[in-house]
Amino acid sequence: KNQVEQSPQSLIILEGKNCTLQCNYTVSPFSNLRWYKQDTGRGPVSLTIMTFSENTKSNGRYTATLDADTKQSSLHITASQLSDSASYICVAYSSASKIIFGSGTRLSIRP
Amino acid sequence: EAQVTQNPRYLITVTGKKLTVTCSQNMNHEYMSWYRQDPGLGLRQIYYSMNVEVTDKGDVPEGYKVSRKEKRNFPLILESPSPNQTSLYFCASSFPGLEGNQPQHFGDGTRLSIL
């Protein structure tokens, strides 16, 4: 069964601290994985895409990793800011044209 | 500004009263899709369209209809809404590429309450 599991469900950290969000996927045949950021009251916005052959990719303070062997991805946020408060959604794509969304991690940054 | 526009943003209605949620994009995207988002669940795909006059069922199509008469518009129709269709709905669009190599652009959502 194709599925994406994210952990933790929610996370609260202090401004300036780092954090790592996890995503485990069982999607076959696997194609790509995207991380989206969803601000409260808004639609998701793509942060980064990880292809099968990529291990690490950075987008500013966001760094995504992918381990295709263990079927795990992580999103690391460095020096968090208040504007990072949002839900982060992991999305796995199969080459059979299936799109599987995780239920997201709700991140709260406290001043 | 490139965007996906949904209307209305909020709607409270009653069981059985037909409603339409409109979705329009100005990016000339071929692919459009509707999702619902419920607490504790990931986004679930209702219907999608690869191009004009081409639509397909997603994972949860029951109780919904769509049409794609023009490239920019993709309305979602609830012929006889029921309370279990109370949810947050998102429309999205992208260039072709269901393998995820094209990012989807999402609207800001329509919060629908069926009493």
Coordinates of C-alpha atoms in Angstrom, one line a residue:
Chain A
K1 CA 0.0 0.0 0.0
N2 CA 1.4 3.4 -1.0
Q3 CA 1.7 5.7 2.1
V4 CA 3.6 8.5 3.5
E5 CA 4.1 8.9 7.3
Q6 CA 5.4 12.1 8.9
S7 CA 6.8 12.7 12.4
P8 CA 6.4 14.3 14.7
Q9 CA 2.8 15.4 14.2
S10 CA 3.6 18.7 15.9
L11 CA 6.6 20.4 17.2
I12 CA 7.3 23.6 19.2
I13 CA 10.7 25.1 19.3
L14 CA 12.3 28.5 20.3
E15 CA 13.2 31.0 17.7
G16 CA 16.7 30.6 16.5
K17 CA 16.9 26.9 17.2
N18 CA 17.2 24.1 14.6
C19 CA 14.8 21.3 13.9
T20 CA 14.4 18.2 11.7
L21 CA 11.2 16.8 10.4
Q22 CA 10.9 13.2 9.2
C23 CA 9.1 11.5 6.4
N24 CA 8.9 7.8 5.7
Y25 CA 7.4 6.6 2.5
T26 CA 6.4 3.3 1.0
V27 CA 5.7 4.2 -2.7
S28 CA 6.4 1.9 -5.6
P29 CA 7.6 2.5 -8.1
F30 CA 9.1 5.7 -6.5
S31 CA 9.8 8.7 -8.7
N32 CA 10.3 12.0 -6.7
L33 CA 9.6 13.5 -3.3
R34 CA 8.6 17.1 -2.6
W35 CA 8.3 19.1 0.6
Y36 CA 5.6 21.7 0.8
K37 CA 5.1 24.5 3.3
Q38 CA 1.5 25.4 4.2
D39 CA 0.9 28.6 6.2
T40 CA -2.2 28.9 8.2
G41 CA -5.1 29.8 5.9
R42 CA -3.1 29.4 2.7
G43 CA -2.4 26.7 0.2
P44 CA 0.8 24.6 0.2
V45 CA 3.8 26.0 -1.5
S46 CA 6.7 23.8 -2.8
L47 CA 10.0 24.1 -1.0
T48 CA 12.1 21.5 -2.7
I49 CA 12.0 18.4 -4.8
M50 CA 14.2 15.3 -4.2
T51 CA 14.7 12.9 -7.0
F52 CA 15.7 9.3 -6.7
S53 CA 19.4 10.0 -7.2
E54 CA 19.7 13.0 -4.9
N55 CA 20.9 12.8 -1.3
T56 CA 20.8 16.4 -0.1
K57 CA 19.4 19.7 -1.4
S58 CA 19.4 23.1 0.2
N59 CA 17.0 26.0 -0.2
G60 CA 18.2 28.8 2.0
R61 CA 17.7 27.7 5.6
Y62 CA 15.9 24.5 4.5
T63 CA 17.9 21.4 3.8
A64 CA 16.2 18.2 2.6
T65 CA 17.7 14.8 2.5
L66 CA 16.7 11.6 0.9
D67 CA 17.7 8.0 1.5
A68 CA 16.2 5.8 -1.2
D69 CA 17.4 2.6 0.5
T70 CA 15.6 3.2 3.7
K71 CA 12.8 5.2 2.1
Q72 CA 13.3 8.1 4.4
S73 CA 13.5 11.9 3.9
S74 CA 14.1 14.7 6.3
L75 CA 13.7 18.4 6.2
H76 CA 16.1 20.3 8.4
I77 CA 15.4 24.0 9.3
T78 CA 18.4 26.0 10.5
A79 CA 18.1 29.1 12.7
S80 CA 14.4 29.0 12.8
Q81 CA 12.4 32.2 12.4
L82 CA 8.8 33.1 13.5
S83 CA 7.8 32.9 9.8
D84 CA 8.7 29.2 9.7
S85 CA 5.6 28.5 11.8
A86 CA 3.5 26.4 9.4
S87 CA 2.6 22.9 8.5
Y88 CA 5.2 21.0 6.4
I89 CA 3.9 18.3 4.1
C90 CA 5.9 15.5 2.5
V91 CA 4.6 14.3 -0.9
A92 CA 5.8 11.2 -2.6
Y93 CA 5.3 10.6 -6.4
S94 CA 5.3 7.3 -8.1
S95 CA 6.2 6.8 -11.7
A96 CA 2.8 5.2 -12.1
S97 CA 1.3 8.8 -11.7
K98 CA 0.2 8.4 -8.1
I99 CA 0.6 11.3 -5.7
I100 CA 0.6 10.4 -2.0
F101 CA 0.5 13.2 0.7
G102 CA 1.6 12.9 4.2
S103 CA -0.6 14.3 6.9
G104 CA 2.0 17.0 7.8
T105 CA 4.0 18.2 10.7
R106 CA 2.7 21.4 12.4
L107 CA 5.7 23.5 13.5
S108 CA 5.3 26.4 15.9
I109 CA 8.2 28.8 16.5
R110 CA 8.1 30.6 19.9
P111 CA 9.9 33.9 20.4
Chain B
E1 CA 0.7 37.7 -10.6
A2 CA 0.7 34.0 -11.2
Q3 CA -2.0 32.5 -9.1
V4 CA -4.8 30.0 -8.6
T5 CA -8.0 31.6 -7.5
Q6 CA -10.8 29.8 -5.7
N7 CA -14.3 31.1 -4.9
P8 CA -15.9 31.2 -2.5
R9 CA -13.3 31.1 0.3
Y10 CA -15.9 30.1 2.9
L11 CA -19.4 28.6 2.5
I12 CA -22.0 27.3 4.9
T13 CA -24.9 25.6 3.3
V14 CA -27.4 22.8 3.9
T15 CA -27.7 19.2 2.9
G16 CA -28.9 18.7 -0.6
K17 CA -28.5 22.2 -2.0
K18 CA -26.3 22.1 -5.1
L19 CA -23.2 24.2 -5.0
T20 CA -20.2 24.9 -7.2
V21 CA -16.7 26.0 -6.2
T22 CA -14.9 27.7 -8.9
C23 CA -11.1 27.5 -9.6
S24 CA -9.2 29.6 -12.1
Q25 CA -5.5 29.7 -13.0
N26 CA -3.6 32.2 -15.0
M27 CA -0.4 30.2 -15.7
N28 CA -1.5 28.3 -18.8
H29 CA -1.2 25.0 -16.9
E30 CA -2.5 21.9 -18.5
Y31 CA -2.9 19.9 -15.3
M32 CA -5.5 20.8 -12.6
S33 CA -6.7 19.0 -9.6
W34 CA -9.0 19.2 -6.6
Y35 CA -8.1 18.0 -3.1
R36 CA -9.8 17.9 0.2
Q37 CA -8.0 18.3 3.5
D38 CA -9.3 16.9 6.7
P39 CA -7.8 17.0 10.2
G40 CA -5.2 14.2 10.7
L41 CA -5.4 13.2 7.1
G42 CA -3.2 14.2 4.2
L43 CA -4.6 15.9 1.2
R44 CA -6.7 13.5 -0.8
Q45 CA -7.3 13.9 -4.5
I46 CA -10.9 14.2 -5.6
Y47 CA -10.6 14.6 -9.4
Y48 CA -7.9 15.8 -11.8
S49 CA -7.6 16.9 -15.4
M50 CA -4.7 16.5 -17.7
N51 CA -6.1 19.0 -20.2
V52 CA -9.3 20.5 -21.7
E53 CA -12.1 18.0 -21.8
V54 CA -10.0 15.3 -20.0
T55 CA -10.9 14.5 -16.4
D56 CA -10.2 11.5 -14.2
K57 CA -11.2 10.3 -10.8
G58 CA -8.8 10.6 -7.9
D59 CA -8.9 8.7 -4.6
V60 CA -12.2 10.1 -3.2
P61 CA -14.5 11.1 -6.1
E62 CA -17.8 10.0 -4.7
G63 CA -20.3 12.8 -4.5
Y64 CA -18.4 15.2 -6.6
K65 CA -18.4 16.3 -10.3
V66 CA -16.0 18.4 -12.3
S67 CA -15.7 19.8 -15.8
R68 CA -12.9 21.2 -17.9
K69 CA -14.3 23.2 -20.7
E70 CA -11.6 25.8 -20.7
K71 CA -7.9 25.5 -19.9
R72 CA -8.0 28.0 -17.1
N73 CA -11.1 26.9 -15.2
F74 CA -11.8 23.7 -13.3
P75 CA -15.0 24.0 -11.2
L76 CA -15.9 21.5 -8.5
I77 CA -19.6 20.6 -8.3
L78 CA -21.4 19.1 -5.4
E79 CA -24.8 18.0 -6.8
S80 CA -26.3 17.0 -3.4
P81 CA -23.9 17.9 -0.6
S82 CA -23.9 15.9 2.6
P83 CA -22.4 16.6 6.0
N84 CA -19.4 14.2 5.3
Q85 CA -18.3 16.6 2.6
T86 CA -17.6 19.3 5.2
S87 CA -13.9 20.0 4.6
L88 CA -11.2 22.3 3.4
Y89 CA -10.9 22.1 -0.4
F90 CA -7.9 23.0 -2.5
C91 CA -7.5 23.5 -6.2
A92 CA -4.1 23.1 -7.8
S93 CA -2.5 23.4 -11.2
S94 CA 0.8 22.6 -12.8
F95 CA 2.5 21.9 -16.1
P96 CA 2.4 18.3 -17.1
G97 CA 4.4 15.9 -15.0
L98 CA 2.6 13.6 -12.6
E99 CA 5.9 12.2 -11.4
G100 CA 6.4 15.3 -9.3
N101 CA 9.0 17.1 -11.5
Q102 CA 6.6 20.0 -11.8
P103 CA 5.5 21.8 -8.6
Q104 CA 1.8 22.2 -8.1
H105 CA 0.5 25.7 -7.4
F106 CA -2.3 25.7 -4.9
G107 CA -5.2 28.1 -4.3
D108 CA -5.8 29.4 -0.8
G109 CA -8.6 26.9 -0.1
T110 CA -12.4 26.9 0.3
R111 CA -13.7 26.0 3.7
L112 CA -17.1 24.3 3.2
S113 CA -19.5 23.5 5.9
I114 CA -22.6 21.3 5.1
L115 CA -25.3 21.4 7.8

